[in-house]
């Protein structure tokens, strides 16, 4: 195929990618924020390694290409535990990488620095792999013999330009890059379709490879599971390694955490992304077998292209673009993620010291270029000596070194920064010794001693004399076990530091700082957000904002200038406790004051009532007393009064004396009630009690010429008979005084109550006065005005009710409970 | 849901880590396809189906 045609295809594809990214930042923003695009963006995991390398590995080592995809499937099943927690932390603290998290968790700046440095070095082989894939594909299809490096360099520069344009427009990397995400999702679709089409076309053109493979004994191991304990151990190790890599690769953190717009998108991604991986792996084995059958002399990493070329130039170009899309998506996102790491943890602290923080964005762009050029350099140094998968796995083992410090930090409070640092250093050293340096030695850039080691027990690819493990499984197990042991062991023997002191500051000063570092737009945003927040919260918010852009360590240093130490938690707790006690004391005082005021008001009312009573009683006593005195004086002064006149006067005298006596009795009853004498409850026949009251009222009835009518049922209850008798007598005397010819007394049951009714055929109570009849000193017919009031108080003290019924004449009724449950056992 | 997700993880772990070399598998099986790949893709598909059923309503 013509190199010019291929170059044209490559540039047109990259141009299309630019357009997709622009669309994502404009009208396609809603698309870019959909859960499907999020799931597809996770497929940045499937790189040129997947597109070309998996077929190469399947063609040489059978099923061992699959664990690389089973690992992420397993990890995503745990998203409610892992990613859910991570997203929450990232949102709160604007995390941009695992290095940010390690600094946040352990509060030790060198840890972030070391992580960033190590990840850059550790991922160079992986980036180099992508450059190699593009260059290799280009040269294979064009038939050129030029060195790989000639094509890789311009590709490197072009991809760096893309990452700079769509990844570093703003300083804050924790903001979303919708254009970038949509471009990555688009590339995921392209590489999937390309591989499926190549696989389908190859099967159609060349037929089912499996029966043919059966006829070749050397193919049989490719169709069987890995053999022996070492094969099984390699399978399990590779699955675990891939799962950890999926979790800790900087580009995966970037797309799954930083670019996540909605945590709920994870639920769809948890099955949709593994489904993507399954689909893209479906054609791998057939392609691998067809490649070996038809191109036995060809590099297995190029089988996809060779088979596509066999089917025609169109499919070859599609396969080339599929591989390019797989490589470019990875390179763009990974270089962006690494540049953020470099600028946040390596450059920012230096620029702060040089008072040149304003140029951070420029430095971040330059760091993308630097990372890409370093990857190119690695590719020149070691790339041509390694298969694609072998290079990628070295990087996988490097990022897996973050696992002990990060996962123990997430779920174990006992992890200390000393433990994390020791584990990370131990893991890194072993990774370099067992994988990285031997890779360079194999390429001829280092002497052979880096492959053999200074002693048979220290052989880099067989420590302690271990034989039979492949170098990656060996390096992974050795480095991770040492890392884990150091992290756990050192953490157990070091004390966890007290949490860093909080800072507090004025919103105005914090806003000004944010304005200086992040610009006026960020300053306004912060002012709106922090308005009304307490000092410590505003300072924490400002720190998170700054940390997202300049890294957590630099953010903390910047804050020192505009904040001061917040009071310690113990002090705040003590103040809060004292404040709570003071508030409780004040509430108790207020309660006591209110009770005293109420008691005073009650006393005042009682005093007033007493005065009113005294005045009323004096008035009521004065009238009959005056009459008695006048009659007595007449009788004394006129001994010769006629007998008839004398009898009339003595009759009047007796009547007035009786009135005086009744008045005194009622006043005494009122006094007893006020004194709160206890009830004397006893089983009582209410019918007998009513008959007793009738007998006592009978003289008055005879005197008035009023007929008494009764209807009494037998009713028994537990009550104070004297009080009931007094109520009955009060009502009967009232009725007799006002009746014209008859008084009716009734006793019966009504539900759970006994009901007395006393009715007369007198004029009744005027409508306007009905609400007042049970109030004290409300006399409407020359009485004391205490009778009905006393009756009401007595009935209520017995748990009953008294009321005036409607109708002709006056009809008073009261009830008594048959089941005694009194709220006022003291009476009164 | 966390409990179900963890149970599914354990099931997937069992299916993916089954030591297939201990079983007498022939290179070619039903439909003229290798049983080892049929098993691996089948187990993977089953795990995906179960995770779809579990996570489709977050």
Coordinates of N, CA, C and O in Angstrom, one line a residue, chain A residues 17 19-34 37 40-41 177-189:
Chain A
X17 N -10.8 13.1 14.3 CA -10.8 13.0 15.8 C -10.9 14.4 16.4 O -11.5 14.7 17.4
X19 N -12.3 16.9 15.0 CA -13.7 17.4 14.8 C -14.6 16.8 15.9 O -15.5 17.5 16.5
X20 N -14.4 15.5 16.2 CA -15.3 14.9 17.2 C -15.0 15.6 18.6 O -16.0 15.9 19.3
X21 N -13.8 15.9 18.9 CA -13.5 16.5 20.1 C -14.1 17.9 20.2 O -14.6 18.3 21.2
X22 N -14.0 18.6 19.1 CA -14.6 20.0 19.0 C -16.2 19.9 19.2 O -16.8 20.7 19.9
X23 N -16.7 18.9 18.6 CA -18.2 18.6 18.7 C -18.5 18.4 20.2 O -19.5 18.9 20.7
X24 N -17.7 17.6 20.8 CA -17.9 17.2 22.3 C -17.8 18.5 23.2 O -18.5 18.5 24.2
X25 N -17.0 19.4 22.8 CA -16.9 20.7 23.6 C -18.0 21.7 23.3 O -18.2 22.7 24.0
X26 N -18.8 21.4 22.2 CA -19.8 22.3 21.8 C -21.2 21.7 21.9 O -21.6 21.4 23.0
X27 N -21.8 21.4 20.7 CA -23.1 20.9 20.7 C -23.2 19.5 21.3 O -24.3 19.1 21.7
X28 N -22.2 18.8 21.2 CA -22.2 17.4 21.6 C -21.9 17.2 23.1 O -21.7 16.1 23.5
X29 N -22.0 18.3 23.9 CA -21.6 18.2 25.3 C -22.5 17.2 26.0 O -22.1 16.4 26.9
X30 N -23.9 17.2 25.7 CA -24.8 16.3 26.4 C -24.4 14.8 26.0 O -24.5 13.9 26.9
X31 N -24.1 14.6 24.8 CA -23.6 13.2 24.4 C -22.4 12.8 25.2 O -22.4 11.7 25.8
X32 N -21.5 13.7 25.3 CA -20.2 13.4 26.0 C -20.5 13.1 27.5 O -19.7 12.4 28.2
X33 N -21.6 13.6 28.0 CA -21.9 13.3 29.5 C -22.9 12.2 29.7 O -23.3 12.0 30.8
X34 N -23.1 11.4 28.6 CA -24.1 10.2 28.8 C -23.3 9.0 29.4 O -22.1 8.9 29.3
X37 N -21.3 6.9 26.8 CA -20.0 7.5 26.5 C -19.0 7.3 27.6 O -17.8 7.0 27.4
X40 N -17.8 3.7 27.3 CA -16.9 3.6 26.1 C -15.6 4.3 26.4 O -14.6 3.8 25.9
X41 N -15.6 5.3 27.2 CA -14.3 6.0 27.5 C -13.4 5.1 28.4 O -12.2 5.2 28.3
X177 N -13.3 17.3 30.6 CA -12.9 17.6 29.2 C -13.8 16.8 28.3 O -13.5 15.7 27.9
X178 N -15.0 17.4 28.0 CA -16.0 16.6 27.3 C -15.5 16.2 25.9 O -15.8 15.2 25.4
X179 N -14.8 17.2 25.2 CA -14.3 16.9 23.9 C -13.3 15.7 23.9 O -13.5 14.8 23.0
X180 N -12.4 15.7 24.8 CA -11.5 14.5 24.9 C -12.2 13.2 25.2 O -11.9 12.2 24.6
X181 N -13.2 13.3 26.1 CA -13.9 12.0 26.5 C -14.7 11.5 25.2 O -14.7 10.3 25.0
X182 N -15.4 12.4 24.5 CA -16.1 12.0 23.3 C -15.2 11.4 22.3 O -15.5 10.4 21.6
X183 N -14.0 12.0 22.1 CA -13.0 11.5 21.1 C -12.6 10.1 21.5 O -12.5 9.2 20.7
X184 N -12.3 9.9 22.8 CA -11.9 8.6 23.3 C -13.0 7.5 23.1 O -12.7 6.4 22.6
X185 N -14.2 7.9 23.4 CA -15.4 7.0 23.2 C -15.5 6.7 21.7 O -15.7 5.5 21.3
X186 N -15.3 7.7 20.8 CA -15.4 7.5 19.4 C -14.3 6.5 19.0 O -14.6 5.5 18.2
X187 N -13.1 6.6 19.5 CA -12.0 5.7 19.1 C -12.3 4.3 19.6 O -11.9 3.3 19.0
X188 N -13.0 4.2 20.7 CA -13.3 2.9 21.2 C -14.3 2.1 20.3 O -14.1 0.9 20.0
X189 N -15.2 2.9 19.7 CA -16.1 2.3 18.7 C -15.4 1.9 17.5 O -15.5 0.8 16.9

